[in-house]
Short mmCIF file of C-alpha atoms (C1' of nucleotides) in Angstrom, two decimals:
data_model
loop_
_atom_site.label_atom_id
_atom_site.label_comp_id
_atom_site.label_asym_id
_atom_site.label_seq_id
_atom_site.Cartn_x
_atom_site.Cartn_y
_atom_site.Cartn_z
CA MET A 1 135.44 92.32 131.46
CA LYS A 2 137.28 93.99 134.01
CA LYS A 3 137.14 97.00 132.02
CA GLN A 4 133.44 97.25 131.44
CA ILE A 5 132.75 96.71 135.29
CA VAL A 6 135.01 99.89 135.81
CA GLU A 7 133.10 101.81 133.02
CA ILE A 8 129.79 101.29 134.39
CA LEU A 9 130.92 102.36 137.74
CA ARG A 10 132.50 105.12 136.14
CA LYS A 11 129.63 106.19 134.38
CA ASN A 12 127.46 106.02 137.20
CA GLN A 13 129.73 108.45 139.18
CA LEU A 14 130.60 105.52 141.62
CA SER A 15 133.79 105.49 143.42
CA ILE A 16 135.86 102.52 142.03
CA THR A 17 136.08 100.22 145.21
CA ASP A 18 136.84 96.43 145.34
CA GLY A 19 133.23 95.58 147.03
CA ARG A 20 131.67 97.48 144.36
CA LYS A 21 133.65 95.77 141.25
CA LYS A 22 133.41 92.67 142.85
CA ILE A 23 129.69 92.60 143.34
CA LEU A 24 129.00 94.35 139.62
CA GLU A 25 131.29 91.29 138.49
CA LEU A 26 128.69 88.65 139.93
CA PHE A 27 125.66 90.34 138.40
CA LEU A 28 127.58 90.46 134.89
CA GLU A 29 128.76 86.74 135.47
CA SER A 30 125.21 85.66 136.52
CA ASP A 31 122.53 85.09 134.05
CA SER A 32 120.02 84.78 137.07
CA ALA A 33 118.91 87.34 139.30
CA LEU A 34 120.69 87.71 142.99
CA ALA A 35 119.36 87.88 146.33
CA HIS A 36 121.27 89.68 148.91
CA HIS A 37 121.90 86.33 150.36
CA ASP A 38 123.19 84.72 147.13
CA ILE A 39 125.66 87.67 146.81
CA GLU A 40 126.90 87.13 150.34
CA GLU A 41 127.63 83.59 149.42
CA LYS A 42 128.80 83.88 146.46
CA ILE A 43 131.51 86.36 147.27
CA GLN A 44 134.97 84.79 148.41
CA GLU A 45 136.65 87.72 150.12
CA LYS A 46 134.05 88.63 152.83
CA PHE A 47 132.52 92.20 152.42
CA ASP A 48 130.40 93.06 155.23
CA ARG A 49 126.70 92.85 155.10
CA VAL A 50 126.35 96.28 155.59
CA THR A 51 128.18 97.12 152.58
CA VAL A 52 126.51 95.14 150.47
CA TYR A 53 123.19 96.45 151.38
CA ARG A 54 124.68 99.85 150.69
CA THR A 55 126.23 98.71 147.57
CA LEU A 56 122.78 97.14 146.17
CA GLN A 57 121.26 100.43 147.54
CA ALA A 58 123.76 102.26 145.09
CA PHE A 59 123.27 100.31 142.37
CA MET A 60 119.71 100.76 142.54
CA ASP A 61 119.67 104.25 142.88
CA LYS A 62 121.81 104.78 139.83
CA GLY A 63 119.49 102.63 137.88
CA ILE A 64 122.43 99.60 137.14
CA ILE A 65 120.25 97.10 138.89
CA HIS A 66 116.45 96.91 139.50
CA THR A 67 114.34 94.52 142.02
CA ILE A 68 112.51 91.74 140.91
CA PRO A 69 108.88 91.37 142.43
CA THR A 70 108.55 87.63 143.63
CA ALA A 71 105.54 86.34 145.47
CA ASP A 72 107.48 84.77 148.21
CA ASN A 73 109.12 87.38 150.41
CA SER A 74 112.64 87.43 148.87
CA ILE A 75 113.80 90.36 146.83
CA LYS A 76 116.11 89.61 144.15
CA TYR A 77 118.06 91.91 141.68
CA ALA A 78 119.35 92.08 138.44
CA LEU A 79 121.05 94.09 135.72
CA CYS A 80 119.14 96.57 134.18
CA LYS A 81 119.45 97.44 130.39
CA ASP A 82 121.25 100.21 129.22
CA ASP A 83 118.29 102.47 128.78
CA CYS A 84 117.16 102.65 132.18
CA GLU A 85 117.52 106.13 134.00
CA GLN A 86 117.91 106.84 137.84
CA GLY A 87 114.70 106.19 139.05
CA HIS A 88 112.99 105.16 135.98
CA HIS A 89 113.33 101.85 134.87
CA HIS A 90 111.85 100.62 131.65
CA ASP A 91 112.24 96.85 131.60
CA ASP A 92 110.43 95.72 128.69
CA HIS A 93 111.34 92.26 129.54
CA ILE A 94 109.53 89.82 131.82
CA HIS A 95 111.15 87.56 134.53
CA PHE A 96 110.76 83.74 135.06
CA VAL A 97 110.98 82.04 138.23
CA CYS A 98 111.55 78.39 138.40
CA LYS A 99 110.00 76.46 141.04
CA GLN A 100 112.34 73.65 140.91
CA CYS A 101 115.79 75.40 141.03
CA GLY A 102 114.68 78.69 142.29
CA GLN A 103 116.74 80.69 139.81
CA THR A 104 115.12 83.94 138.50
CA ILE A 105 116.11 84.92 135.02
CA CYS A 106 115.16 87.80 132.63
CA LEU A 107 114.08 86.83 129.57
CA ASP A 108 115.28 89.71 127.34
CA GLU A 109 113.39 88.27 124.15
CA VAL A 110 109.97 88.09 125.34
CA HIS A 111 108.52 91.29 125.25
CA VAL A 112 105.80 92.62 127.85
CA PRO A 113 102.42 92.20 126.41
CA SER A 114 100.16 95.19 126.77
CA VAL A 115 97.39 95.60 129.41
CA ARG A 116 94.32 97.35 128.71
CA LEU A 117 93.47 99.17 132.09
CA PRO A 118 89.92 100.06 133.45
CA GLN A 119 88.98 103.93 132.68
CA GLY A 120 91.17 106.01 135.19
CA TYR A 121 93.78 104.14 135.69
CA HIS A 122 97.59 104.98 134.49
CA ALA A 123 100.34 102.59 134.32
CA ASP A 124 104.10 103.38 134.65
CA GLN A 125 105.16 100.02 134.32
CA VAL A 126 104.12 96.37 134.00
CA GLU A 127 106.23 94.01 135.48
CA VAL A 128 105.70 90.11 134.86
CA VAL A 129 106.62 87.05 136.37
CA VAL A 130 106.22 83.73 135.27
CA SER A 131 106.64 80.74 137.34
CA GLY A 132 107.00 77.24 136.37
CA LEU A 133 109.96 74.93 134.77
CA CYS A 134 112.98 76.17 133.35
CA LYS A 135 114.76 74.94 130.27
CA GLU A 136 117.28 72.86 132.39
CA CYS A 137 114.50 71.62 135.03
CA ASN A 138 111.69 70.78 132.43
CA MET B 1 78.95 88.74 156.27
CA LYS B 2 79.51 86.93 159.47
CA LYS B 3 78.03 83.69 158.14
CA GLN B 4 80.20 83.82 154.88
CA ILE B 5 83.42 84.07 157.16
CA VAL B 6 82.28 81.37 158.92
CA GLU B 7 81.44 79.32 156.10
CA ILE B 8 84.67 79.73 154.28
CA LEU B 9 86.67 78.51 157.30
CA ARG B 10 84.22 75.93 157.79
CA LYS B 11 84.96 74.75 154.29
CA ASN B 12 88.67 74.76 154.65
CA GLN B 13 88.53 72.71 157.85
CA LEU B 14 89.96 75.67 159.99
CA SER B 15 88.70 75.85 163.65
CA ILE B 16 86.47 79.14 164.05
CA THR B 17 88.36 81.34 166.16
CA ASP B 18 88.16 84.99 166.86
CA GLY B 19 91.30 85.99 165.38
CA ARG B 20 90.85 84.16 161.92
CA LYS B 21 87.34 85.43 161.81
CA LYS B 22 88.55 89.12 162.43
CA ILE B 23 91.39 88.78 159.85
CA LEU B 24 89.44 87.25 157.22
CA GLU B 25 86.70 89.82 157.91
CA LEU B 26 89.25 92.42 157.32
CA PHE B 27 90.21 90.93 153.90
CA LEU B 28 86.41 90.59 152.69
CA GLU B 29 86.01 94.53 153.75
CA SER B 30 89.15 95.57 152.22
CA ASP B 31 89.40 96.00 148.50
CA SER B 32 92.91 96.32 148.27
CA ALA B 33 95.58 93.86 149.44
CA LEU B 34 96.82 93.88 152.83
CA ALA B 35 100.62 93.60 154.35
CA HIS B 36 101.12 91.99 157.64
CA HIS B 37 101.85 95.30 158.96
CA ASP B 38 98.42 96.65 157.88
CA ILE B 39 96.55 93.85 159.42
CA GLU B 40 98.33 94.63 162.83
CA GLU B 41 97.23 98.31 162.48
CA LYS B 42 93.90 97.81 161.05
CA ILE B 43 92.55 95.20 164.01
CA GLN B 44 91.23 97.04 167.37
CA GLU B 45 91.43 93.90 169.40
CA LYS B 46 95.11 93.00 169.54
CA PHE B 47 96.29 89.74 168.22
CA ASP B 48 99.69 88.39 169.01
CA ARG B 49 101.87 89.20 166.17
CA VAL B 50 102.80 85.42 166.09
CA THR B 51 99.14 84.61 165.73
CA VAL B 52 99.06 86.87 162.71
CA TYR B 53 101.57 85.28 161.18
CA ARG B 54 100.33 81.56 161.54
CA THR B 55 97.00 82.86 160.83
CA LEU B 56 97.92 84.24 157.36
CA GLN B 57 100.34 81.26 157.00
CA ALA B 58 97.08 78.87 157.46
CA PHE B 59 94.98 80.85 155.04
CA MET B 60 97.99 80.84 152.47
CA ASP B 61 98.04 77.06 152.91
CA LYS B 62 94.36 76.57 152.35
CA GLY B 63 94.37 78.66 149.31
CA ILE B 64 92.31 81.12 150.80
CA ILE B 65 94.49 83.87 150.45
CA HIS B 66 97.63 84.50 148.01
CA THR B 67 100.70 86.97 147.93
CA ILE B 68 101.21 89.66 145.65
CA PRO B 69 104.58 90.08 144.24
CA THR B 70 105.85 93.59 144.87
CA ALA B 71 109.17 95.02 143.80
CA ASP B 72 109.91 96.47 146.98
CA ASN B 73 110.12 94.26 150.07
CA SER B 74 106.67 94.16 150.99
CA ILE B 75 104.57 91.20 150.99
CA LYS B 76 100.66 91.97 150.45
CA TYR B 77 98.26 89.16 150.67
CA ALA B 78 94.85 89.20 148.99
CA LEU B 79 91.51 86.94 148.77
CA CYS B 80 91.83 84.20 146.27
CA LYS B 81 88.88 83.57 144.05
CA ASP B 82 86.57 80.49 144.81
CA ASP B 83 88.40 78.39 142.58
CA CYS B 84 92.01 78.34 144.01
CA GLU B 85 92.78 74.95 145.60
CA GLN B 86 95.28 74.11 147.96
CA GLY B 87 98.79 74.98 146.55
CA HIS B 88 97.60 75.39 143.45
CA HIS B 89 96.34 79.14 142.60
CA HIS B 90 95.00 80.07 139.36
CA ASP B 91 94.79 84.09 139.75
CA ASP B 92 93.79 85.18 136.31
CA HIS B 93 93.72 88.47 137.01
CA ILE B 94 96.58 91.25 137.49
CA HIS B 95 97.39 93.46 140.22
CA PHE B 96 97.83 97.19 140.28
CA VAL B 97 99.76 99.23 142.84
CA CYS B 98 99.51 102.82 143.00
CA LYS B 99 102.42 104.46 143.34
CA GLN B 100 100.83 107.76 145.05
CA CYS B 101 98.55 106.15 147.53
CA GLY B 102 100.71 102.69 148.00
CA GLN B 103 97.35 100.63 147.67
CA THR B 104 97.40 97.23 146.02
CA ILE B 105 94.26 96.21 144.17
CA CYS B 106 93.11 92.99 142.03
CA LEU B 107 91.77 94.25 138.72
CA ASP B 108 89.28 91.04 138.50
CA GLU B 109 88.13 92.46 135.06
CA VAL B 110 91.59 92.74 133.43
CA HIS B 111 92.81 89.17 132.05
CA VAL B 112 96.13 88.25 132.12
CA PRO B 113 97.48 88.44 128.59
CA SER B 114 99.13 85.29 127.18
CA VAL B 115 102.73 84.86 127.43
CA ARG B 116 105.01 82.98 124.64
CA LEU B 117 108.28 81.50 126.40
CA PRO B 118 111.04 80.43 124.84
CA GLN B 119 111.52 76.79 123.78
CA GLY B 120 111.93 74.37 126.91
CA TYR B 121 110.01 76.61 129.23
CA HIS B 122 106.96 75.51 130.95
CA ALA B 123 104.51 78.30 132.54
CA ASP B 124 102.40 77.16 135.89
CA GLN B 125 101.65 80.87 136.52
CA VAL B 126 101.52 84.26 134.95
CA GLU B 127 101.75 87.11 137.60
CA VAL B 128 101.43 90.81 136.33
CA VAL B 129 101.83 93.72 138.47
CA VAL B 130 101.13 97.17 137.09
CA SER B 131 102.15 100.26 138.75
CA GLY B 132 101.06 103.67 138.22
CA LEU B 133 98.09 106.00 139.52
CA CYS B 134 94.84 104.32 140.38
CA LYS B 135 91.50 105.80 139.64
CA GLU B 136 91.39 108.06 142.83
CA CYS B 137 94.95 109.54 142.51
CA ASN B 138 94.81 110.11 138.70
"C1'" DG C 1 143.23 117.00 151.37
"C1'" DT C 2 138.70 115.87 150.99
"C1'" DA C 3 134.82 113.51 149.86
"C1'" DA C 4 133.15 109.22 149.59
"C1'" DC C 5 133.17 104.43 151.15
"C1'" DT C 6 134.02 100.80 154.63
"C1'" DG C 7 133.83 97.84 158.62
"C1'" DC C 8 132.26 97.63 163.29
"C1'" DA C 9 128.66 98.00 166.86
"C1'" DA C 10 124.45 98.21 168.24
"C1'" DA C 11 119.53 99.49 167.34
"C1'" DA C 12 115.43 98.52 164.70
"C1'" DT C 13 112.60 95.20 162.63
"C1'" DA C 14 110.94 91.23 161.12
"C1'" DT C 15 110.08 86.01 161.23
"C1'" DT C 16 110.43 81.63 163.38
"C1'" DT C 17 110.26 78.03 166.96
"C1'" DG C 18 109.00 75.79 171.90
"C1'" DC C 19 106.01 75.14 175.00
"C1'" DA C 20 102.41 75.73 178.27
"C1'" DT C 21 97.42 77.33 178.62
"C1'" DC C 22 93.21 77.89 176.39
"C1'" DC C 23 89.57 77.05 173.08
"C1'" DT C 24 87.01 74.38 169.42
"C1'" DT C 25 85.00 70.53 168.12
"C1'" DA D 1 88.51 64.70 176.25
"C1'" DA D 2 91.57 65.57 172.34
"C1'" DG D 3 93.62 68.37 168.97
"C1'" DG D 4 94.43 72.29 167.50
"C1'" DA D 5 95.03 77.52 168.28
"C1'" DT D 6 96.86 81.07 170.96
"C1'" DG D 7 100.06 84.02 173.70
"C1'" DC D 8 104.59 84.52 175.74
"C1'" DA D 9 109.30 84.09 175.65
"C1'" DA D 10 112.93 83.74 173.05
"C1'" DA D 11 116.01 82.51 169.10
"C1'" DT D 12 116.89 83.68 164.37
"C1'" DA D 13 117.26 86.63 160.58
"C1'" DT D 14 117.23 91.07 158.16
"C1'" DT D 15 117.46 95.82 157.63
"C1'" DT D 16 119.21 100.48 159.12
"C1'" DT D 17 121.90 104.01 161.43
"C1'" DG D 18 125.97 106.00 163.60
"C1'" DC D 19 130.52 106.67 163.88
"C1'" DA D 20 135.50 106.15 163.43
"C1'" DG D 21 139.07 104.87 160.45
"C1'" DT D 22 140.17 104.16 155.40
"C1'" DT D 23 140.63 104.81 150.61
"C1'" DA D 24 139.72 106.83 145.83
"C1'" DC D 25 140.24 110.82 143.23
#
DNA sequence: GTAACTGCAAAATATTTGCATCCTT
DNA sequence: AAGGATGCAAATATTTTGCAGTTAC
């Protein structure tokens, strides 16, 4: 596990620092998406708020994580699959937000249905967010 | 037009005030979704920031508008279709965000594809946000 | 040693709440 | 007249920026 973390950072040419290792570990351990707020809460050793912002930004830039659109104002982050390149994410899975427990998870096994757009539109990316009740809360 | 505005407010048991009329008018005129920020910009007569927040909240509560999930942090609002009830929106259309001009529009004519969820999950709502290039920018 | 990263302070921005006043009904 | 809506002030919360000190490589 520790090894995998270092490897990901190295592959993306990011210096291996405690903060980054810790935050990346959180993502690897968690099967649901994390908001900035969650990260601050879940990390024992306190890192500066600003460091968390910058770390998330760095991970975003490198395509290690991506944001998940949510209808409420919160931004959630989740790990990208391996084939994401810098700036171009190709998440062909859907996101599920549980209305009860608030967890946001990536349903990797459910593929994004294809959407037929009107003439003239060009689609780069399709995001699907399903909300309802998760396995535990149902 | 003016008549329609008053009618909507009345139907939802909201007092008819200048601010509400003006903001609702904006939504009716605009064919793209609006962020809080857009609303402040587009309204000549200045209403208090707080009034805009409260107006949007009131419209949300009544099911007049709904939020559109976006991957960046901005929250956009758009008019609901007639059959939205308080607290339960059934927007069976998809949203399109243009990466060039930033406009967010509702593609009413494109239906949300059905999604098959894993065992145990219950879907209340499916949000689809497509990003790419719109008719004008393509 | 150098470039990159972090923490602190502070600025800028966004959102919420309380309360007195004003407007709609 | 009464209840709801607004504006203002202020409290919170969120995000960004600059800079000096520290750490990774």
